[in-house]
Amino acid sequence: ATMATTTTAAAGDDDLIERKKATRRRVRAALKELTETQMSAESTAICVSLLSTLQIFKETSDACVQRPLRLGLYVHCAKLREVDTRPLLKTALALGDACEVYVPIVDAPADGNDGVGPAMRFLKIQNLDKDLEPKTMGILEPTEFLVDGVTPRPNLEKDRATSGSNPRPPLDALLIPGLAFDRTGNRCGRGGGYYDAFIQRYFEKCEKEFGAQPPPLVALAYSAQVLPPGDVPMAAYDRKVDAIATKDGVLACTPLGEKVSSGSGWMGPGLGWD
């Protein structure tokens, strides 16, 4: 009986892997059909939608008196045909001390990952021109050190901001890429597992160490990346996104995503979503 169960599970895993591969092929082909003009237009519409909908971009002047807003936000890769996040990054960085921006850096096994699984960290940046450097495929990642070349750049997971007896998670929202999504929030990455591993680790920290609700996961996606419900296969360890920002607006996928897409419910930096 045990052997039969194991065989069935393995067969199920193989089936899931093949369905994910098929989904990736399908969406990559659709993305290749997009022209530069189409991608530029959709990226602009997506960023405009987020800037007008997400309260964290609109209410920072009064809300950040007690603690700066903290955002996790990726730097897009043109070769991968990801949604261009530069307007969001520029807007957030222009808020100065009222907003702290963290962007991802991927570690190879020799970079302190001890050879165990995919590793991604989020480091704080303050300037798009000075704080980033091109890495694999030309993807811009934060430099390890500040401009002095000696001081390590602040690491999101080591920045455990607290207020009295009320620990708070460092991020108020995490904006992420992906390859395919469906309208229920299912997400399929590009296969590296970096975001999956980071999100699992970081969300556990939010709940266990900070004693607070993890931030909403907001995906940015072209229309070609958003598939009908059920078309994106998910494993047990995969995590849904709460909302998907598209050219047509911010699509809610979970109850938390409803608060994000409605432009209401944010209680302020570090306080979470009501």
GROMACS .gro file of C-alpha atoms in nm:
model
  274
    1ALA     CA    1   0.000   0.000   0.000
    2THR     CA    2   0.284   0.238   0.086
    3MET     CA    3   0.460   0.166  -0.242
    4ALA     CA    4   0.139   0.224  -0.437
    5THR     CA    5   0.080   0.556  -0.261
    6THR     CA    6   0.435   0.670  -0.332
    7THR     CA    7   0.404   0.573  -0.698
    8THR     CA    8   0.077   0.763  -0.729
    9ALA     CA    9   0.229   1.073  -0.567
   10ALA     CA   10   0.527   1.058  -0.800
   11ALA     CA   11   0.297   1.027  -1.099
   12GLY     CA   12   0.101   1.327  -0.974
   13ASP     CA   13   0.422   1.528  -0.935
   14ASP     CA   14   0.531   1.438  -1.287
   15ASP     CA   15   0.192   1.544  -1.422
   16LEU     CA   16   0.211   1.878  -1.239
   17ILE     CA   17   0.561   1.942  -1.372
   18GLU     CA   18   0.449   1.874  -1.729
   19ARG     CA   19   0.143   2.096  -1.693
   20LYS     CA   20   0.360   2.378  -1.560
   21LYS     CA   21   0.600   2.336  -1.852
   22ALA     CA   22   0.309   2.349  -2.096
   23THR     CA   23   0.174   2.664  -1.930
   24ARG     CA   24   0.514   2.831  -1.948
   25ARG     CA   25   0.551   2.744  -2.318
   26ARG     CA   26   0.203   2.879  -2.389
   27VAL     CA   27   0.260   3.212  -2.214
   28ARG     CA   28   0.615   3.262  -2.344
   29ALA     CA   29   0.480   3.219  -2.697
   30ALA     CA   30   0.207   3.475  -2.627
   31LEU     CA   31   0.460   3.721  -2.484
   32LYS     CA   32   0.680   3.690  -2.792
   33GLU     CA   33   0.385   3.810  -3.000
   34LEU     CA   34   0.373   4.141  -2.812
   35THR     CA   35   0.537   4.435  -2.984
   36GLU     CA   36   0.752   4.687  -2.801
   37THR     CA   37   0.472   4.941  -2.847
   38GLN     CA   38   0.215   4.706  -2.693
   39MET     CA   39   0.436   4.627  -2.395
   40SER     CA   40   0.514   4.994  -2.337
   41ALA     CA   41   0.147   5.090  -2.350
   42GLU     CA   42   0.041   4.811  -2.115
   43SER     CA   43   0.326   4.881  -1.871
   44THR     CA   44   0.227   5.247  -1.856
   45ALA     CA   45  -0.140   5.160  -1.797
   46ILE     CA   46  -0.049   4.909  -1.526
   47CYS     CA   47   0.168   5.157  -1.337
   48VAL     CA   48  -0.093   5.434  -1.370
   49SER     CA   49  -0.355   5.194  -1.234
   50LEU     CA   50  -0.141   5.100  -0.934
   51LEU     CA   51  -0.042   5.457  -0.858
   52SER     CA   52  -0.405   5.568  -0.860
   53THR     CA   53  -0.545   5.267  -0.674
   54LEU     CA   54  -0.291   5.162  -0.414
   55GLN     CA   55  -0.330   5.378  -0.105
   56ILE     CA   56   0.034   5.335  -0.011
   57PHE     CA   57   0.129   5.559  -0.305
   58LYS     CA   58  -0.129   5.825  -0.221
   59GLU     CA   59  -0.128   5.878   0.154
   60THR     CA   60   0.236   5.874   0.254
   61SER     CA   61   0.269   6.237   0.366
   62ASP     CA   62   0.044   6.199   0.670
   63ALA     CA   63   0.065   5.823   0.723
   64CYS     CA   64   0.445   5.800   0.746
   65VAL     CA   65   0.491   6.022   1.050
   66GLN     CA   66   0.542   5.728   1.284
   67ARG     CA   67   0.728   5.499   1.044
   68PRO     CA   68   0.828   5.512   0.677
   69LEU     CA   69   0.635   5.315   0.423
   70ARG     CA   70   0.825   5.002   0.315
   71LEU     CA   71   0.782   4.852  -0.030
   72GLY     CA   72   0.921   4.539  -0.191
   73LEU     CA   73   0.940   4.598  -0.565
   74TYR     CA   74   1.124   4.420  -0.845
   75VAL     CA   75   1.337   4.581  -1.117
   76HIS     CA   76   1.203   4.454  -1.449
   77CYS     CA   77   1.402   4.256  -1.704
   78ALA     CA   78   1.337   4.365  -2.062
   79LYS     CA   79   1.470   4.037  -2.206
   80LEU     CA   80   1.217   3.840  -2.002
   81ARG     CA   81   0.941   4.077  -2.117
   82GLU     CA   82   0.842   4.174  -1.765
   83VAL     CA   83   0.617   4.470  -1.691
   84ASP     CA   84   0.831   4.785  -1.664
   85THR     CA   85   0.837   4.896  -1.299
   86ARG     CA   86   1.047   5.211  -1.341
   87PRO     CA   87   0.752   5.453  -1.292
   88LEU     CA   88   0.669   5.284  -0.962
   89LEU     CA   89   1.030   5.280  -0.845
   90LYS     CA   90   1.079   5.646  -0.936
   91THR     CA   91   0.758   5.747  -0.758
   92ALA     CA   92   0.847   5.553  -0.443
   93LEU     CA   93   1.207   5.676  -0.434
   94ALA     CA   94   1.093   6.037  -0.490
   95LEU     CA   95   0.911   6.017  -0.154
   96GLY     CA   96   1.252   6.030   0.014
   97ASP     CA   97   1.256   5.943   0.383
   98ALA     CA   98   0.881   5.874   0.376
   99CYS     CA   99   0.939   5.550   0.183
  100GLU     CA  100   1.194   5.271   0.201
  101VAL     CA  101   1.231   5.067  -0.118
  102TYR     CA  102   1.368   4.712  -0.121
  103VAL     CA  103   1.455   4.529  -0.444
  104PRO     CA  104   1.567   4.167  -0.498
  105ILE     CA  105   1.914   4.025  -0.542
  106VAL     CA  106   1.963   3.657  -0.631
  107ASP     CA  107   2.237   3.458  -0.463
  108ALA     CA  108   2.433   3.180  -0.626
  109PRO     CA  109   2.520   2.888  -0.393
  110ALA     CA  110   2.870   3.029  -0.338
  111ASP     CA  111   2.727   3.365  -0.229
  112GLY     CA  112   2.624   3.248   0.116
  113ASN     CA  113   2.340   3.017   0.026
  114ASP     CA  114   2.533   2.709   0.144
  115GLY     CA  115   2.421   2.533  -0.173
  116VAL     CA  116   2.070   2.481  -0.036
  117GLY     CA  117   1.787   2.576  -0.271
  118PRO     CA  118   1.723   2.907  -0.445
  119ALA     CA  119   1.804   3.221  -0.248
  120MET     CA  120   1.680   3.575  -0.290
  121ARG     CA  121   1.727   3.874  -0.062
  122PHE     CA  122   1.571   4.218  -0.072
  123LEU     CA  123   1.813   4.507  -0.018
  124LYS     CA  124   1.729   4.873   0.032
  125ILE     CA  125   1.804   5.122  -0.245
  126GLN     CA  126   1.772   5.500  -0.266
  127ASN     CA  127   1.883   5.579  -0.619
  128LEU     CA  128   1.815   5.392  -0.943
  129ASP     CA  129   2.132   5.516  -1.110
  130LYS     CA  130   2.380   5.466  -0.826
  131ASP     CA  131   2.253   5.168  -0.627
  132LEU     CA  132   2.200   4.906  -0.899
  133GLU     CA  133   2.432   4.705  -1.123
  134PRO     CA  134   2.361   4.467  -1.414
  135LYS     CA  135   2.380   4.095  -1.340
  136THR     CA  136   2.259   3.785  -1.528
  137MET     CA  137   2.064   3.869  -1.847
  138GLY     CA  138   2.122   4.235  -1.775
  139ILE     CA  139   1.886   4.231  -1.476
  140LEU     CA  140   1.963   4.522  -1.247
  141GLU     CA  141   2.024   4.419  -0.886
  142PRO     CA  142   2.131   4.621  -0.582
  143THR     CA  143   2.500   4.644  -0.504
  144GLU     CA  144   2.604   4.463  -0.186
  145PHE     CA  145   2.748   4.778  -0.027
  146LEU     CA  146   2.659   5.144   0.001
  147VAL     CA  147   2.855   5.405  -0.195
  148ASP     CA  148   3.139   5.391   0.058
  149GLY     CA  149   3.208   5.035  -0.061
  150VAL     CA  150   3.226   4.909   0.297
  151THR     CA  151   2.886   4.939   0.465
  152PRO     CA  152   2.650   4.651   0.377
  153ARG     CA  153   2.328   4.761   0.215
  154PRO     CA  154   2.028   4.722   0.456
  155ASN     CA  155   1.872   4.376   0.426
  156LEU     CA  156   1.493   4.356   0.457
  157GLU     CA  157   1.495   4.040   0.666
  158LYS     CA  158   1.744   4.179   0.915
  159ASP     CA  159   1.555   4.507   0.955
  160ARG     CA  160   1.323   4.412   1.237
  161ALA     CA  161   1.149   4.738   1.310
  162THR     CA  162   0.937   4.733   1.625
  163SER     CA  163   0.730   4.983   1.815
  164GLY     CA  164   0.701   4.915   2.186
  165SER     CA  165   0.544   4.573   2.234
  166ASN     CA  166   0.391   4.570   1.887
  167PRO     CA  167   0.632   4.417   1.634
  168ARG     CA  168   0.561   4.520   1.277
  169PRO     CA  169   0.652   4.355   0.946
  170PRO     CA  170   0.895   4.566   0.742
  171LEU     CA  171   0.691   4.551   0.418
  172ASP     CA  172   0.355   4.715   0.361
  173ALA     CA  173   0.321   4.559   0.015
  174LEU     CA  174   0.523   4.323  -0.203
  175LEU     CA  175   0.495   4.375  -0.579
  176ILE     CA  176   0.620   4.079  -0.778
  177PRO     CA  177   0.659   3.946  -1.134
  178GLY     CA  178   0.572   3.601  -1.266
  179LEU     CA  179   0.516   3.424  -1.594
  180ALA     CA  180   0.151   3.319  -1.577
  181PHE     CA  181  -0.146   3.396  -1.355
  182ASP     CA  182  -0.513   3.313  -1.349
  183ARG     CA  183  -0.798   3.521  -1.216
  184THR     CA  184  -0.816   3.326  -0.889
  185GLY     CA  185  -0.459   3.432  -0.802
  186ASN     CA  186  -0.274   3.118  -0.907
  187ARG     CA  187   0.082   3.206  -1.008
  188CYS     CA  188   0.341   3.023  -1.217
  189GLY     CA  189   0.696   3.158  -1.205
  190ARG     CA  190   0.974   3.099  -1.452
  191GLY     CA  191   1.095   2.782  -1.280
  192GLY     CA  192   1.380   2.908  -1.060
  193GLY     CA  193   1.178   2.904  -0.738
  194TYR     CA  194   1.342   3.220  -0.602
  195TYR     CA  195   1.022   3.406  -0.522
  196ASP     CA  196   0.852   3.092  -0.388
  197ALA     CA  197   1.135   3.032  -0.142
  198PHE     CA  198   1.161   3.396  -0.037
  199ILE     CA  199   0.787   3.441   0.013
  200GLN     CA  200   0.757   3.127   0.224
  201ARG     CA  201   1.050   3.228   0.443
  202TYR     CA  202   0.955   3.591   0.474
  203PHE     CA  203   0.586   3.530   0.543
  204GLU     CA  204   0.681   3.291   0.822
  205LYS     CA  205   0.894   3.568   0.972
  206CYS     CA  206   0.605   3.812   0.951
  207GLU     CA  207   0.373   3.576   1.137
  208LYS     CA  208   0.614   3.421   1.388
  209GLU     CA  209   0.875   3.691   1.454
  210PHE     CA  210   0.686   4.011   1.379
  211GLY     CA  211   0.350   3.879   1.499
  212ALA     CA  212   0.171   4.049   1.213
  213GLN     CA  213  -0.017   3.987   0.892
  214PRO     CA  214   0.212   3.935   0.589
  215PRO     CA  215   0.187   4.204   0.322
  216PRO     CA  216  -0.038   4.163   0.020
  217LEU     CA  217   0.123   4.003  -0.284
  218VAL     CA  218   0.050   4.217  -0.588
  219ALA     CA  219   0.154   4.081  -0.928
  220LEU     CA  220   0.212   4.293  -1.239
  221ALA     CA  221   0.107   4.122  -1.561
  222TYR     CA  222   0.045   4.184  -1.928
  223SER     CA  223  -0.291   4.066  -2.062
  224ALA     CA  224  -0.116   3.775  -2.232
  225GLN     CA  225  -0.007   3.648  -1.890
  226VAL     CA  226  -0.352   3.636  -1.730
  227LEU     CA  227  -0.531   3.310  -1.806
  228PRO     CA  228  -0.883   3.183  -1.724
  229PRO     CA  229  -0.945   3.031  -1.377
  230GLY     CA  230  -0.790   2.686  -1.341
  231ASP     CA  231  -0.547   2.726  -1.630
  232VAL     CA  232  -0.243   2.782  -1.406
  233PRO     CA  233  -0.136   2.462  -1.223
  234MET     CA  234  -0.032   2.501  -0.861
  235ALA     CA  235   0.163   2.277  -0.622
  236ALA     CA  236   0.086   2.261  -0.250
  237TYR     CA  237   0.383   2.486  -0.174
  238ASP     CA  238   0.288   2.751  -0.433
  239ARG     CA  239   0.127   3.069  -0.299
  240LYS     CA  240  -0.151   3.266  -0.461
  241VAL     CA  241  -0.117   3.637  -0.523
  242ASP     CA  242  -0.375   3.865  -0.365
  243ALA     CA  243  -0.418   4.094  -0.663
  244ILE     CA  244  -0.302   4.128  -1.023
  245ALA     CA  245  -0.233   4.469  -1.174
  246THR     CA  246  -0.327   4.470  -1.544
  247LYS     CA  247  -0.386   4.738  -1.806
  248ASP     CA  248  -0.757   4.721  -1.721
  249GLY     CA  249  -0.710   4.777  -1.349
  250VAL     CA  250  -0.618   4.592  -1.031
  251LEU     CA  251  -0.789   4.253  -1.020
  252ALA     CA  252  -0.869   4.117  -0.673
  253CYS     CA  253  -0.798   3.747  -0.618
  254THR     CA  254  -0.839   3.711  -0.239
  255PRO     CA  255  -1.022   3.898   0.041
  256LEU     CA  256  -0.699   4.089   0.108
  257GLY     CA  257  -0.676   4.162  -0.262
  258GLU     CA  258  -1.027   4.311  -0.248
  259LYS     CA  259  -0.897   4.572  -0.004
  260VAL     CA  260  -0.601   4.644  -0.228
  261SER     CA  261  -0.805   4.676  -0.548
  262SER     CA  262  -1.079   4.883  -0.386
  263GLY     CA  263  -0.828   5.141  -0.266
  264SER     CA  264  -0.942   5.105   0.093
  265GLY     CA  265  -0.846   4.928   0.411
  266TRP     CA  266  -0.484   5.029   0.446
  267MET     CA  267  -0.428   5.147   0.803
  268GLY     CA  268  -0.087   5.302   0.755
  269PRO     CA  269   0.281   5.196   0.750
  270GLY     CA  270   0.337   4.883   0.957
  271LEU     CA  271  -0.028   4.857   1.060
  272GLY     CA  272  -0.144   4.626   0.784
  273TRP     CA  273  -0.479   4.610   0.609
  274ASP     CA  274  -0.808   4.630   0.798
   0.00000   0.00000   0.00000
